[in-house]
XYZ file of C-alpha atoms in Angstrom:
380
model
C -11.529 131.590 -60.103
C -8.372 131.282 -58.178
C -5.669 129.660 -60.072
C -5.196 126.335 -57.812
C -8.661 125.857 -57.441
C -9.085 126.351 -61.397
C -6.365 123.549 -61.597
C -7.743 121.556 -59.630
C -11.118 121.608 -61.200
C -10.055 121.355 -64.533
C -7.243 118.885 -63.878
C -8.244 115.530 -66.945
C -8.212 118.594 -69.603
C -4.711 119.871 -67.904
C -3.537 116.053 -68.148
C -5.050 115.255 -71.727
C -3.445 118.211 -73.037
C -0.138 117.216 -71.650
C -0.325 113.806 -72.242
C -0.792 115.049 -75.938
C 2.461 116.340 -75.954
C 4.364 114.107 -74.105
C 2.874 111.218 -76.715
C 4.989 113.288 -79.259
C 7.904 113.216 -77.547
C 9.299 109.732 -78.509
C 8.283 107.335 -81.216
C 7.830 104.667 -78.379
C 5.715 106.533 -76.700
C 2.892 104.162 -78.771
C 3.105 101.418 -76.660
C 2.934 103.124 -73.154
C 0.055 103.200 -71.908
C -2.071 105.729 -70.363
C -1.551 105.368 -67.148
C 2.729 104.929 -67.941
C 2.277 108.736 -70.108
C 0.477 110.016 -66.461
C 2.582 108.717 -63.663
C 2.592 111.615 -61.136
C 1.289 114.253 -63.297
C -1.461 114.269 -60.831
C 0.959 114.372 -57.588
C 2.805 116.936 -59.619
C -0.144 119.349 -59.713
C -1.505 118.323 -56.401
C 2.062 119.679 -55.174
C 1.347 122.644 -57.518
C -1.421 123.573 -56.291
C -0.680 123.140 -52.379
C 2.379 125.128 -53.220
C 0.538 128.061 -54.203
C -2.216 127.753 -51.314
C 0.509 127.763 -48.812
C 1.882 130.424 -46.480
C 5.224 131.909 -48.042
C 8.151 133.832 -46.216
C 10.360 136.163 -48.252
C 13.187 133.974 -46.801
C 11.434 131.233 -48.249
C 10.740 132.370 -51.502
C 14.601 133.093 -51.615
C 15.173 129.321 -50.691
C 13.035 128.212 -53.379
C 14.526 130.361 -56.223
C 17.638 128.777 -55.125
C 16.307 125.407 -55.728
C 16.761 123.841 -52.227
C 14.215 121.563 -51.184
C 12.065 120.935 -48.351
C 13.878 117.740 -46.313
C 12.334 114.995 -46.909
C 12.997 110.853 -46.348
C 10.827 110.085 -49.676
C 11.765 110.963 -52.864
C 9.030 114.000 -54.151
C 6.316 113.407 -57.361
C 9.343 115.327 -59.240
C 11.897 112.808 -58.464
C 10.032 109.828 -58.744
C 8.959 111.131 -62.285
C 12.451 111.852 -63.087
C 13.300 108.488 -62.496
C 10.656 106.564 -64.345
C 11.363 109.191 -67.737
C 15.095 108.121 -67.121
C 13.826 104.453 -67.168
C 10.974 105.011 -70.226
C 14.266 106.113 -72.255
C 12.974 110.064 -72.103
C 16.292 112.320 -72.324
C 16.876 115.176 -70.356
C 15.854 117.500 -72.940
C 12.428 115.718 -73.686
C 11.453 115.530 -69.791
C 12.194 119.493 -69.556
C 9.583 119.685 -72.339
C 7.197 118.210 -70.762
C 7.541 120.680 -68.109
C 7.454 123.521 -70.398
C 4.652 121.971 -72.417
C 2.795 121.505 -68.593
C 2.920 124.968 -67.526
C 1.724 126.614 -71.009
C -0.624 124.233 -70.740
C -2.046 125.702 -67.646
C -1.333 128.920 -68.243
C -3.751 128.794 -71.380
C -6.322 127.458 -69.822
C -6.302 129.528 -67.422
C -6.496 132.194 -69.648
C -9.016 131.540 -71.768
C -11.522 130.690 -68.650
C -11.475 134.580 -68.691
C -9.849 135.248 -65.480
C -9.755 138.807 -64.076
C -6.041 139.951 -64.164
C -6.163 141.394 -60.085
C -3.548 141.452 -57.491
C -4.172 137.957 -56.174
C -4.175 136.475 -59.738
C -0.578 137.760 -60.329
C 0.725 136.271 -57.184
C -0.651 132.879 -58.002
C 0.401 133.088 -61.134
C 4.138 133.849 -59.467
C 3.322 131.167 -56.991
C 3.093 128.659 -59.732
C 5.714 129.514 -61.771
C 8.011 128.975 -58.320
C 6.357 125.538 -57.902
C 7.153 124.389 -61.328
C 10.478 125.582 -61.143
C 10.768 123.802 -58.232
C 9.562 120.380 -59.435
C 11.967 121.005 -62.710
C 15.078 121.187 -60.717
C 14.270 118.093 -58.448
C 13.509 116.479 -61.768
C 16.745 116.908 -63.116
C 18.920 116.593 -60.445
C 17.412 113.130 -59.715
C 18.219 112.349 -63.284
C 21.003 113.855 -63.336
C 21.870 111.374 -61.044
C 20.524 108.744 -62.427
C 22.392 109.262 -65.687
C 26.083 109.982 -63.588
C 25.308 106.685 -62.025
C 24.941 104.255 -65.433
C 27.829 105.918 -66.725
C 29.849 104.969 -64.168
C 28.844 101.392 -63.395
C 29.095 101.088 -67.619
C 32.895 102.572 -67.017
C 33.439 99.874 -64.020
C 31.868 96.977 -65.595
C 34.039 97.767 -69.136
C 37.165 98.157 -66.971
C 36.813 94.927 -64.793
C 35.871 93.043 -67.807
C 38.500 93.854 -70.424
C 41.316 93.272 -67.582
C 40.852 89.875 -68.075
C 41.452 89.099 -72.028
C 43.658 91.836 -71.849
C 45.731 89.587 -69.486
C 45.966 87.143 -71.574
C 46.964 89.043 -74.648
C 50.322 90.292 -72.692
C 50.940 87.002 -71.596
C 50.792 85.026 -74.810
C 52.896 87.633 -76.153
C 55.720 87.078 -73.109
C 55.533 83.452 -73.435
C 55.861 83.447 -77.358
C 59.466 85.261 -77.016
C 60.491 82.574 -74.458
C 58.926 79.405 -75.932
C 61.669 79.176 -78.965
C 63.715 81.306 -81.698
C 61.733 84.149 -83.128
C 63.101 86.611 -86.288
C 63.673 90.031 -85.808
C 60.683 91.088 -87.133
C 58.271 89.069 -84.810
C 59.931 89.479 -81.951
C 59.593 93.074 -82.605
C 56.075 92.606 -83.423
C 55.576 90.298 -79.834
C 57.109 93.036 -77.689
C 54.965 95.513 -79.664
C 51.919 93.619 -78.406
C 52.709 93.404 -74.813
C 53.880 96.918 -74.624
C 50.342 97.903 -76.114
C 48.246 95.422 -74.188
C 50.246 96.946 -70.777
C 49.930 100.336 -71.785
C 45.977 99.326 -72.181
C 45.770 97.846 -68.837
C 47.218 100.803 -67.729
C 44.065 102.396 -69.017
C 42.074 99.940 -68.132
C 42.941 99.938 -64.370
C 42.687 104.128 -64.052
C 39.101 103.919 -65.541
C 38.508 101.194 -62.951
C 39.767 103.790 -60.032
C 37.202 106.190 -61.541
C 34.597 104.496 -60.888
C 35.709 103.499 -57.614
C 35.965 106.880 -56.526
C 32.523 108.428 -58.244
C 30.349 105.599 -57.060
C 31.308 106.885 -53.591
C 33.216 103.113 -52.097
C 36.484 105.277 -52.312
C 39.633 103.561 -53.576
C 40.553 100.512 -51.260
C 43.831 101.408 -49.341
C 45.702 98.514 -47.303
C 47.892 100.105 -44.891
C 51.395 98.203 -44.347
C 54.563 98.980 -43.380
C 56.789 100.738 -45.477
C 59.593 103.205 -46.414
C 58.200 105.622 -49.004
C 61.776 106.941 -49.521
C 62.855 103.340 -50.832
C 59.657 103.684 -53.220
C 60.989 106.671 -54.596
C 64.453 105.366 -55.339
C 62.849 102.438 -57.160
C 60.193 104.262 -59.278
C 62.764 107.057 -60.275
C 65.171 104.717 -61.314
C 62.443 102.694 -63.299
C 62.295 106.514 -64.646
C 65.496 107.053 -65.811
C 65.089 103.238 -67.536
C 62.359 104.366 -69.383
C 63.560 108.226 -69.934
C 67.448 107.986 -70.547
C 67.588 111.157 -72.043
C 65.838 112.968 -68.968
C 67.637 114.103 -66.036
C 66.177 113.325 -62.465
C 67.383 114.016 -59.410
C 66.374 113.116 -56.338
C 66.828 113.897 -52.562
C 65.688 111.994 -49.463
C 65.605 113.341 -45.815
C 64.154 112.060 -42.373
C 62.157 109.442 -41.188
C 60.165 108.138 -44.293
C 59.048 105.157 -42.373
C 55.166 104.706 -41.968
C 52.092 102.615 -42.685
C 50.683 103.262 -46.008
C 49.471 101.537 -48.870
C 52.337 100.439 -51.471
C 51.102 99.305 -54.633
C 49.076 103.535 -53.618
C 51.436 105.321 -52.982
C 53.742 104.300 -56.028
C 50.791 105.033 -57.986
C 51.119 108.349 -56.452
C 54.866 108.828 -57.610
C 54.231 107.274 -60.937
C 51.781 109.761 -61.837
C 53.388 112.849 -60.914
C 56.684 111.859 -62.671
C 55.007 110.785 -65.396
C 53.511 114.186 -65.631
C 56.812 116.114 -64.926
C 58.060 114.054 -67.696
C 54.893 114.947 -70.063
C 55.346 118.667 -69.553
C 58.256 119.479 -68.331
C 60.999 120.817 -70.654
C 63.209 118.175 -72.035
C 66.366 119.940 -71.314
C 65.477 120.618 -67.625
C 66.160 118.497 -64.654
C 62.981 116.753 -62.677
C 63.425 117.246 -59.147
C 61.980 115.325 -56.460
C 62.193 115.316 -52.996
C 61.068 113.172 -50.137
C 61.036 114.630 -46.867
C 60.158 112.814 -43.340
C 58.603 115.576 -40.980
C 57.268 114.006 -37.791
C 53.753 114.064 -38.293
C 53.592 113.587 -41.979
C 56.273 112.368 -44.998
C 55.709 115.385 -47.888
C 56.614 114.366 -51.710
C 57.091 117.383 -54.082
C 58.140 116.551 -57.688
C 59.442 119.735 -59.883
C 59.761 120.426 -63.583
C 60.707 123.776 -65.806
C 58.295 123.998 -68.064
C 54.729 126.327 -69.665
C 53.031 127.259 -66.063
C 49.272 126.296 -65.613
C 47.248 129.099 -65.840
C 45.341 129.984 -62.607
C 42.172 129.140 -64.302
C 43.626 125.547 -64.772
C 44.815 124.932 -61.149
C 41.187 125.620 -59.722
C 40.429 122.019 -61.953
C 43.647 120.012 -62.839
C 42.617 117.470 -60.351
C 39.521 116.806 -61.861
C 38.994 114.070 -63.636
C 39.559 113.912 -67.492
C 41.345 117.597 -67.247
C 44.642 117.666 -69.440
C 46.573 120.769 -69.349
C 46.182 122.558 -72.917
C 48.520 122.779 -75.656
C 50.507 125.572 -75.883
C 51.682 127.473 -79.341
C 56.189 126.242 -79.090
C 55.255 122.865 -77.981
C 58.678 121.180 -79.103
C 60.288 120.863 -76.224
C 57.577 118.698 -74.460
C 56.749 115.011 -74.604
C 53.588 114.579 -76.942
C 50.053 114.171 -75.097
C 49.526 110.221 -74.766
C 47.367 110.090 -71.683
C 43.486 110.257 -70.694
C 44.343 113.311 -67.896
C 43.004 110.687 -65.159
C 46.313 110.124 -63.260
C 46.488 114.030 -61.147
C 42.515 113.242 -60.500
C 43.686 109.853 -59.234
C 46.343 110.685 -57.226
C 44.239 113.543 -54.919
C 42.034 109.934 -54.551
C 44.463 107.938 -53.476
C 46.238 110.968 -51.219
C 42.817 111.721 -49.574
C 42.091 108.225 -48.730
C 45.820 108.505 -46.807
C 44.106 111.278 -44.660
C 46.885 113.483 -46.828
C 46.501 116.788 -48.770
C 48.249 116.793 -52.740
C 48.212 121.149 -54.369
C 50.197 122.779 -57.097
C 52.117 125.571 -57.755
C 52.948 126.931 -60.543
C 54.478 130.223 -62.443
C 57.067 131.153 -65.097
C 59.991 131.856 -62.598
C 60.106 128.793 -60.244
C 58.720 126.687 -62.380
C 55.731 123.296 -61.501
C 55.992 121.802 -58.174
C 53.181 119.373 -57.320
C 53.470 118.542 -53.287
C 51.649 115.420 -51.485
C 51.954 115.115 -47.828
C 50.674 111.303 -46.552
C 50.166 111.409 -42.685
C 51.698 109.156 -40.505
C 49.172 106.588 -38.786
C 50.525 105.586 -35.223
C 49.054 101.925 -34.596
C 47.403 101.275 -30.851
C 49.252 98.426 -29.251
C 47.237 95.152 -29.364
């Protein structure tokens, strides 16, 4: 017997077998039901078996092995499956099982209802190992998904909601240094608590951006006008406040006039000082430059420091990527942040139309560039 008619003769035994298994999977599992342990097993195997009764091109077998699937405006049996596991509180690792468990199932079935091992048997049984694979990788990409998308919202949720009492720690810490006379020691311990509580908004608010950008709405950007080269002279000296033992210098040419977002764009300049500043080499100056071109203003900030490794340039934007620790580490600031402000910054450039890169090597040193487009507004 042909292996997709076999299946689909013998389809409750394939299904009890597998529902076996998958009632092992979980201690929950006691309270699902029957029909909850089943859902799409059958449209699973109907695929299966349609899959292997079809008409095949070698340059469709190649598609398949690369695990592209057929376009579609419904979600497949696999996905849909995927999604109610992800619900049921099945982990990845216990929903590839079931696959696993599926196709041995079949497979020894198969084999023990004596089948003659011919030609035509071997290319079903190839056919059917494709179609499994397939439905495995739609599985887990839609849970893959599925999973990327609670951690996020859990991310955005925690961020917007600790901004709040957060806000009110660093507040009653400003006002209790103004309301009356404090000792040394608690107006030490006051500023101590709003420096933290800022430093945790800080946080806070970057996690917040994350989730912005991986939920796909893109960080909001509210164009105005502006001088970016003002910015700069602001935020570096804020810099050399903060730093007083660092040396920055800065130069500004052109027109640095435009319409871009503010509150942005010195979030843009912020983090790639602040970064200069984290590994750069205490003894060398931080360069920055601002220059107006006419189509574009460019920002490049320089430091002397360790270069990033090639392999570490292909990712430093990502998010969560810090640049590693390095063997003579003494003459850098200590690692303090989450390695969320470079992946940031590339959000907040591309949502300016712009383009931020690195470059980096022993000799010249790190220069991280940003170039923010100028927007030309149509007369009302």
């Amino acid at each position: 017997m042909r292996l997709a008619q076999f299946i689909r003769d013998n389809i409750e035994l394939i299904v009890g077998e597998w529902e076996a298994f998958a009632r092992s999977l979980v201690p929950e599992s006691d309270y699902m039901g029957p029909l909850a342990l089943r859902n799409h097993i059958h449209q699973i195997l109907a695929f299966v078996t349609a899959d292997i009764e079809s008409a095949q091109t070698d340059a469709e077998q190649v598609r398949k092995s690369h695990g592209e699937k057929p376009e579609s405006l419904y979600p497949s049996a696999a996905e849909v499956h995927a999604s109610l596991r992800y619900d049921g509180g099945f982990n990845m690792d216990q929903m590839v099982s079931e696959y696993r468990s599926l196709r041995a199932s079949v497979i020894k079935l198969w084999q023990a209802a004596g089948p003659e091992s011919g030609i035509e048997d071997m290319r079903d049984l190839i056919r059917f190992n494709e179609a499994i694979d397939q439905a495995l990788t739609e599985s887990i990409c839609d849970y893959t998904k599925k999973m990327d998308l609670s951690r996020n919202l859990f991310l955005g949720i925690l961020s917007h909601d600790l901004r709040n009492p957060l806000g009110a720690i660093s507040m009653s810490a400003q006002l209790t240094m103004k309301i009356g006379a404090l000792s040394e020691r608690q107006t030490m311990l006051q500023s101590q608590i709003s420096d933290s509580s800022s430093r945790a908004t800080a946080i806070v608010s970057s996690l917040l951006d994350l989730t912005r950008a991986r939920l796909g709405s893109g960080l909001p950007i509210l164009r105005e006008a502006m001088d970016i080269g003002f910015i700069s002279n602001q935020l570096v000296d804020e810099m050399r406040v903060l730093h007083p033992n660092r040396d920055f210098v800065l130069t500004v040419s052109g027109d640095t006039t435009g319409d871009w977002d503010k509150a942005r764009i010195g979030q843009v300049f912020s983090n790639l000082l602040g970064n200069a500043v984290q590994y750069g080499f205490r003894g060398a100056p931080i360069t920055i430059r601002v220059e107006g071109m006419p189509r574009e203003v460019v920002l490049s900030v320089h430091n002397e420091g360790v270069p990033i490794s090639e392999d570490a340039i292909g990712t430093i934007f990502n998010a969560l990527t810090r640049a590693p620790a390095v063997a003579d580490d003494t003459q850098r600031t200590p690692l303090t942040n989450l390695g969320l402000g470079l992946y940031i910054s590339k959000e907040i450039v591309t949502a300016h139309g712009g383009k931020i890169w690195v470059t980096s090597s022993e000799r010249e040193g790190t220069t991280f560039t940003a170039s923010f487009p100028r927007t030309v507004k149509t007369p009302e």
